[in-house]
Every structure is written in structure tokens, then in C-alpha cells.
Short mmCIF file of C-alpha atoms and ligand atoms in Angstrom, two decimals:
data_model
loop_
_atom_site.label_atom_id
_atom_site.label_comp_id
_atom_site.label_asym_id
_atom_site.label_seq_id
_atom_site.Cartn_x
_atom_site.Cartn_y
_atom_site.Cartn_z
CA MET A 30 0.06 0.03 0.01
CA GLU A 31 1.43 3.52 -0.92
CA LYS A 32 0.87 7.31 -0.18
CA ARG A 33 -1.23 9.28 -2.65
CA GLU A 34 -2.00 12.53 -1.78
CA LEU A 35 -1.39 14.57 1.54
CA LEU A 36 -5.12 14.74 3.19
CA TYR A 37 -4.11 16.69 6.35
CA GLU A 38 -0.62 17.77 8.11
CA GLY A 39 -1.06 17.50 12.18
CA LYS A 40 1.49 18.53 14.33
CA ALA A 41 2.76 15.15 15.08
CA LYS A 42 1.84 13.29 11.83
CA LYS A 43 0.94 13.61 8.09
CA LEU A 44 -2.27 11.71 6.64
CA PHE A 45 -2.14 10.48 3.37
CA THR A 46 -4.95 8.84 1.13
CA THR A 47 -4.44 5.53 -0.25
CA ASP A 48 -5.79 3.34 -3.34
CA ASP A 49 -8.48 2.06 -0.79
CA LYS A 50 -11.16 4.62 -0.12
CA ASP A 51 -11.25 3.35 3.61
CA LEU A 52 -7.72 3.04 4.25
CA VAL A 53 -5.13 6.02 4.99
CA ILE A 54 -1.47 5.96 5.95
CA SER A 55 -0.31 8.06 9.01
CA GLU A 56 3.30 9.70 8.57
CA PHE A 57 4.97 9.93 12.11
CA LYS A 58 6.92 13.16 12.06
CA ASP A 59 10.02 13.82 14.50
CA ASP A 60 8.31 17.27 15.07
CA LEU A 61 7.80 18.39 19.01
CA THR A 62 5.11 20.91 19.89
CA ALA A 63 4.08 21.97 23.54
CA PHE A 64 1.87 24.59 25.06
CA ASN A 65 -0.54 25.01 22.15
CA GLY A 66 2.15 25.04 19.78
CA LEU A 67 4.31 28.27 21.08
CA LYS A 68 7.37 25.65 21.86
CA LYS A 69 8.94 23.60 19.19
CA SER A 70 11.63 21.60 18.46
CA SER A 71 12.19 18.25 16.68
CA GLU A 72 14.22 15.19 17.74
CA THR A 73 15.17 12.89 14.88
CA GLY A 74 13.89 8.85 15.33
CA LYS A 75 11.21 10.09 17.75
CA GLY A 76 8.55 9.78 15.09
CA ALA A 77 9.66 6.02 14.11
CA LEU A 78 9.44 5.28 18.17
CA ASN A 79 6.02 6.40 18.56
CA ASN A 80 4.99 4.34 15.26
CA LYS A 81 6.19 1.13 16.98
CA ILE A 82 4.85 2.04 20.45
CA SER A 83 1.53 2.74 19.24
CA THR A 84 1.64 -0.29 16.89
CA GLU A 85 2.47 -2.69 19.84
CA LEU A 86 -0.24 -0.76 22.01
CA PHE A 87 -2.94 -1.13 19.43
CA LYS A 88 -2.20 -4.80 18.94
CA LEU A 89 -2.44 -5.38 22.88
CA LEU A 90 -5.73 -3.33 22.71
CA GLU A 91 -6.94 -5.29 19.79
CA ALA A 92 -6.19 -8.60 21.45
CA ASN A 93 -8.15 -7.43 24.19
CA GLY A 94 -11.20 -6.86 22.68
CA ILE A 95 -10.87 -2.92 21.88
CA GLN A 96 -11.70 -2.02 18.26
CA THR A 97 -8.92 0.36 16.96
CA HIS A 98 -8.29 1.76 13.62
CA PHE A 99 -4.84 0.14 13.17
CA VAL A 100 -4.43 -1.99 10.30
CA LYS A 101 -0.55 -2.70 10.11
CA MET A 102 3.06 -0.85 10.24
CA LEU A 103 4.32 -0.25 6.86
CA ASP A 104 7.58 0.66 8.11
CA ASP A 105 9.63 2.53 10.51
CA ASN A 106 7.50 6.05 10.07
CA HIS A 107 4.31 4.93 8.42
CA MET A 108 1.16 2.85 9.83
CA LEU A 109 -1.85 2.01 7.76
CA HIS A 110 -5.04 2.50 9.42
CA LYS A 111 -8.79 2.78 8.76
CA LYS A 112 -10.22 6.10 7.45
CA VAL A 113 -12.57 7.77 10.25
CA ASP A 114 -14.51 10.43 11.21
CA VAL A 115 -12.77 11.83 13.85
CA ILE A 116 -14.82 12.77 16.76
CA LEU A 117 -13.58 16.22 17.88
CA ILE A 118 -13.01 15.47 21.59
CA GLU A 119 -10.09 14.59 23.50
CA VAL A 120 -10.41 11.83 25.96
CA ILE A 121 -7.98 12.31 28.78
CA VAL A 122 -7.90 9.42 31.60
CA ARG A 123 -6.14 10.15 34.52
CA ASN A 124 -4.61 7.81 37.56
CA ILE A 125 -2.54 10.25 39.35
CA ALA A 126 -3.08 14.10 39.40
CA THR A 127 -0.27 16.29 37.67
CA GLY A 128 -0.44 18.84 34.71
CA SER A 129 -3.17 21.08 34.42
CA LEU A 130 -5.34 19.00 37.00
CA SER A 131 -2.68 19.73 39.78
CA LYS A 132 -2.83 23.31 38.34
CA ASN A 133 -6.27 24.05 38.12
CA LEU A 134 -7.83 22.53 40.95
CA GLY A 135 -4.87 22.70 43.69
CA ILE A 136 -4.67 18.61 43.78
CA GLU A 137 -1.32 17.92 44.89
CA ASP A 138 1.13 16.52 42.21
CA GLY A 139 1.72 12.78 42.32
CA LYS A 140 -1.39 12.33 44.39
CA VAL A 141 -3.21 8.91 43.48
CA LEU A 142 -6.59 9.80 42.48
CA PRO A 143 -9.41 7.87 44.53
CA PHE A 144 -10.80 6.60 41.30
CA THR A 145 -9.70 7.09 37.51
CA LEU A 146 -10.82 10.52 35.99
CA VAL A 147 -12.10 10.53 32.55
CA GLU A 148 -12.46 14.18 31.13
CA PHE A 149 -13.38 15.58 27.56
CA ASP A 150 -11.44 18.22 25.89
CA TYR A 151 -13.10 20.33 22.66
CA LYS A 152 -10.25 19.38 20.13
CA ASN A 153 -10.21 23.09 18.49
CA ASP A 154 -6.86 24.90 18.74
CA ALA A 155 -8.32 28.23 17.91
CA LEU A 156 -10.36 28.08 21.48
CA GLY A 157 -7.41 26.27 23.10
CA ASP A 158 -8.99 22.97 23.59
CA PRO A 159 -11.41 23.93 26.42
CA LYS A 160 -13.01 21.57 28.82
CA LEU A 161 -16.55 19.88 28.04
CA ASN A 162 -19.13 18.31 29.60
CA ASP A 163 -21.58 15.84 27.96
CA GLN A 164 -24.14 18.93 27.59
CA HIS A 165 -21.49 21.04 25.91
CA ALA A 166 -20.44 18.34 23.53
CA LEU A 167 -24.16 17.25 22.56
CA ILE A 168 -24.79 21.26 21.96
CA LEU A 169 -21.48 21.46 19.98
CA GLY A 170 -22.76 18.22 18.07
CA LEU A 171 -19.43 16.61 18.45
CA VAL A 172 -21.64 13.55 18.60
CA GLU A 173 -25.46 13.06 17.83
CA PHE A 174 -26.54 10.99 21.10
CA GLN A 175 -25.88 10.54 25.08
CA ASP A 176 -25.03 7.15 24.69
CA GLU A 177 -22.18 7.68 22.03
CA LEU A 178 -20.32 9.87 25.04
CA ASP A 179 -21.19 7.01 27.66
CA LYS A 180 -19.71 4.44 25.13
CA ILE A 181 -16.64 6.63 24.59
CA ARG A 182 -16.20 6.80 28.49
CA ARG A 183 -16.70 3.05 28.94
CA MET A 184 -13.94 2.58 26.31
CA ALA A 185 -11.57 5.01 27.75
CA ARG A 186 -11.83 3.08 31.28
CA GLN A 187 -11.53 -0.23 29.56
CA ILE A 188 -8.36 1.10 27.77
CA ASN A 189 -7.02 2.05 30.97
CA ASP A 190 -7.92 -1.25 32.74
CA ILE A 191 -5.83 -3.21 29.94
CA LEU A 192 -2.71 -0.49 29.91
CA ARG A 193 -2.46 0.51 33.52
CA PRO A 194 -1.42 -3.28 34.97
CA TYR A 195 0.36 -3.77 31.65
CA PHE A 196 2.70 -0.85 32.14
CA ALA A 197 2.96 -1.88 36.20
CA ASP A 198 4.43 -4.95 35.04
CA LYS A 199 7.24 -3.27 33.26
CA GLY A 200 7.85 -0.80 35.92
CA LEU A 201 6.27 2.13 34.50
CA ASN A 202 3.62 4.09 36.17
CA LEU A 203 0.59 5.16 33.72
CA VAL A 204 -0.12 8.44 35.49
CA ASP A 205 -2.49 10.04 32.44
CA PHE A 206 -2.98 9.63 28.72
CA LYS A 207 -5.08 11.26 26.11
CA LEU A 208 -7.45 9.49 23.64
CA GLU A 209 -9.30 10.29 20.51
CA PHE A 210 -11.99 8.37 18.95
CA GLY A 211 -13.61 8.21 15.55
CA LYS A 212 -16.52 6.51 13.60
CA ASP A 213 -15.68 3.91 10.99
CA SER A 214 -17.51 3.35 7.79
CA SER A 215 -19.96 1.43 9.51
CA GLY A 216 -20.69 3.65 12.36
CA ASN A 217 -18.91 1.98 15.00
CA ILE A 218 -16.61 4.15 17.34
CA ILE A 219 -13.32 2.92 17.57
CA LEU A 220 -9.94 4.32 18.92
CA VAL A 221 -7.89 6.26 16.72
CA ASP A 222 -4.61 8.65 16.34
CA GLU A 223 -1.89 7.26 18.42
CA ILE A 224 -0.73 5.97 22.13
CA SER A 225 2.79 6.81 22.66
CA PRO A 226 4.76 9.01 25.22
CA ASP A 227 3.76 12.05 23.30
CA ASN A 228 0.46 11.51 24.75
CA CYS A 229 0.81 9.45 27.89
CA ARG A 230 2.75 10.39 31.30
CA PHE A 231 4.98 7.35 32.29
CA TRP A 232 6.83 7.62 35.54
CA ASP A 233 9.33 5.15 36.28
CA ALA A 234 8.10 3.03 39.24
CA LYS A 235 11.40 2.93 41.28
CA THR A 236 12.80 6.33 40.50
CA GLY A 237 9.99 8.43 39.69
CA GLU A 238 11.84 9.65 36.58
CA LYS A 239 9.64 10.85 33.74
CA MET A 240 9.78 8.92 30.40
CA ASP A 241 7.57 10.96 28.27
CA LYS A 242 6.82 14.22 26.31
CA ASP A 243 7.29 16.22 29.87
CA ARG A 244 11.00 15.79 29.21
CA PHE A 245 10.74 18.10 26.61
CA ARG A 246 7.94 20.31 27.82
CA GLN A 247 10.12 20.78 30.78
CA GLY A 248 13.37 20.97 29.03
CA LEU A 249 14.47 17.84 31.24
CA GLY A 250 16.44 16.57 27.74
CA GLY A 251 16.95 13.00 27.28
CA LEU A 252 13.70 12.56 25.09
CA LYS A 253 14.85 9.94 22.83
CA VAL A 254 16.64 7.97 25.51
CA ALA A 255 13.28 7.87 27.59
CA TYR A 256 11.03 6.90 24.43
CA GLU A 257 13.73 4.04 23.49
CA GLU A 258 13.50 2.81 27.04
CA VAL A 259 9.67 2.77 27.11
CA LEU A 260 9.93 0.76 23.67
CA ASN A 261 12.24 -1.67 25.03
CA ARG A 262 10.44 -2.07 28.37
CA ILE A 263 7.09 -2.87 25.94
CA LEU A 264 9.33 -5.50 23.86
CA GLY A 265 10.33 -7.19 27.15
CA LYS A 266 14.06 -5.94 26.16
P1 TYD B 314 -2.91 17.77 30.89
O1 TYD B 314 -2.35 17.72 32.24
O2 TYD B 314 -4.15 17.86 30.82
O3 TYD B 314 -2.11 18.72 30.05
P2 TYD B 314 -0.70 19.44 30.20
O4 TYD B 314 0.10 18.51 29.27
O5 TYD B 314 -0.75 20.86 29.60
O6 TYD B 314 -0.14 19.23 31.61
O7 TYD B 314 -2.66 16.37 29.99
C1 TYD B 314 -3.03 14.90 30.60
C2 TYD B 314 -2.46 14.02 29.56
O8 TYD B 314 -2.96 14.33 28.36
C3 TYD B 314 -1.04 14.02 29.09
O9 TYD B 314 -0.55 12.77 29.46
C4 TYD B 314 -0.82 15.00 28.11
C5 TYD B 314 -1.97 14.42 27.21
N1 TYD B 314 -2.50 15.33 26.23
C6 TYD B 314 -2.04 15.58 24.98
O10 TYD B 314 -1.51 14.58 24.74
N2 TYD B 314 -2.58 16.36 24.34
C7 TYD B 314 -3.30 17.60 24.86
O11 TYD B 314 -3.55 18.62 23.82
C8 TYD B 314 -3.64 17.43 26.21
C9 TYD B 314 -4.30 18.79 26.86
C10 TYD B 314 -2.94 16.65 27.07
#
């Protein structure tokens, strides 16, 4: 399967059409952005690491009954996946308080939450991705029915219930992460986008060291080494 026309270029990926109208190819870029695009950089090899990490995690989720857009990894930087209508909601799942949750609500950084929190943000750069409740999402027409929001929230919790113990076994705390969902050609809600250290927070269970994009956001350095370590632990190396 080969790339045809560029459909869309996002911050971390380019999307291309293929000969099959139901399939598209994502090219994982080395670019890094933070703080609504104000901080930018790039790290050679980051795209390939995210492609490989996402591939392993999509396979794991599929094996555990979660429907995703994943079809296959084509090469280091390219993934073949189903074409969907993306639902413009960023689904944030949190096990431990940090980042904007700690800042906005004054919850101590690093506090384990009494239960897993699932939040919705409006995927809209111009508005700065504001928080949404279910009524906002329905009024904006991001989905048609409440049961679609219920399904998204249920899938997000199931995904967390698979990923959290999986990473705990590998000595990584899954602190929080962002998911996106879409509707496939039959109208099923499926998991899309990527699952990588660009949109998950991983803290080493022993040392507390940050193994994700916060290394870039917070100017800590060693981003690629951390992403390689996450991939190696996934692969059991
Ligand atoms: P959050 O604490 O809301 O934001 P910030 O990174 O600004 O502190 O992030 C929660 C998790 O969701 C974290 O793992 C990063 C991820 N995330 C994204 O990947 N993209 C986004 O646009 C946002 C807001 C969060």
C-alpha cells in the first residue's frame, strides 16, 4: 500500500490517502510541540519510536477486545489504518494528579486519585482545547447522542484497565493519557490517533523519572533515550 495525496498535516503526523478509500496512511513526524504550539523542536527518530510504540499498544488493545483503527505498521515512520470521521473530543484519562489537573484544581502533584478520572476537552486549537461536559459536547454536535459519550467513556476506562497493569508489570506508572475516537464506515466508535509518550505520561515506578513528552515540555533533555526505554520495556528487552 502506497501514499497518494496528502489529506492533512497535524503537529505530529501527516495523513495520506491510499488506493483504498477506507484506508489511510499516517506518517509519524519527528516534530515536537508544546503549550499550544508555542514551543517547537524536533528529535530525529522520535516519529519511528512513536509508530512502533503505538503499533504494539494497538495490537495489545485489539487482542483485549478494543476496536481500533490500526491495520499494520508499514515501515519505521508509516502506519496503515482505517479512515474514520474523527470525533472532536480529546479524552483525557488520569490515574495520578499532575499537569493541568493539579494546576487548575490545586490537587497535590503525584497524588494517586481515589478513582480514575475521565475528562473531555474540545479538540479545537483556536479555542485552546477547552474542557467540555456532556451537555457542551451534545450542544456542539460533536456526537449525536448521550449513549455515544457513555460508550467513549466506557472504552476509555477499559483501555486504562488494560494499559495500567500492563505498564505496571514493566515498572512504569501510567499517570495519565489522551485518547481520540472516530466513527468507521459502519458507524462504529473505534480508537484512533496514537498511543505514545507524546500523549501519555509514564513515570518510572522505582525512581519517579519522567519517561514521556514532559522531558521536552519541561526542558529535561534525554527525550529519545526515554522513548527508547519505553519501547524496550514494551518489547521486554
Ligand atoms: P494535561 O495535564 O491536561 O495537560 P498538560 O500536558 O498541559 O499538563 O495532560 C493530560 C495528559 O493528556 C498528558 O498525558 C498529556 C495528554 N494530552 C495530550 O496528549 N494532548 C493534549 O492536547 C492535552 C491537553 C493533553
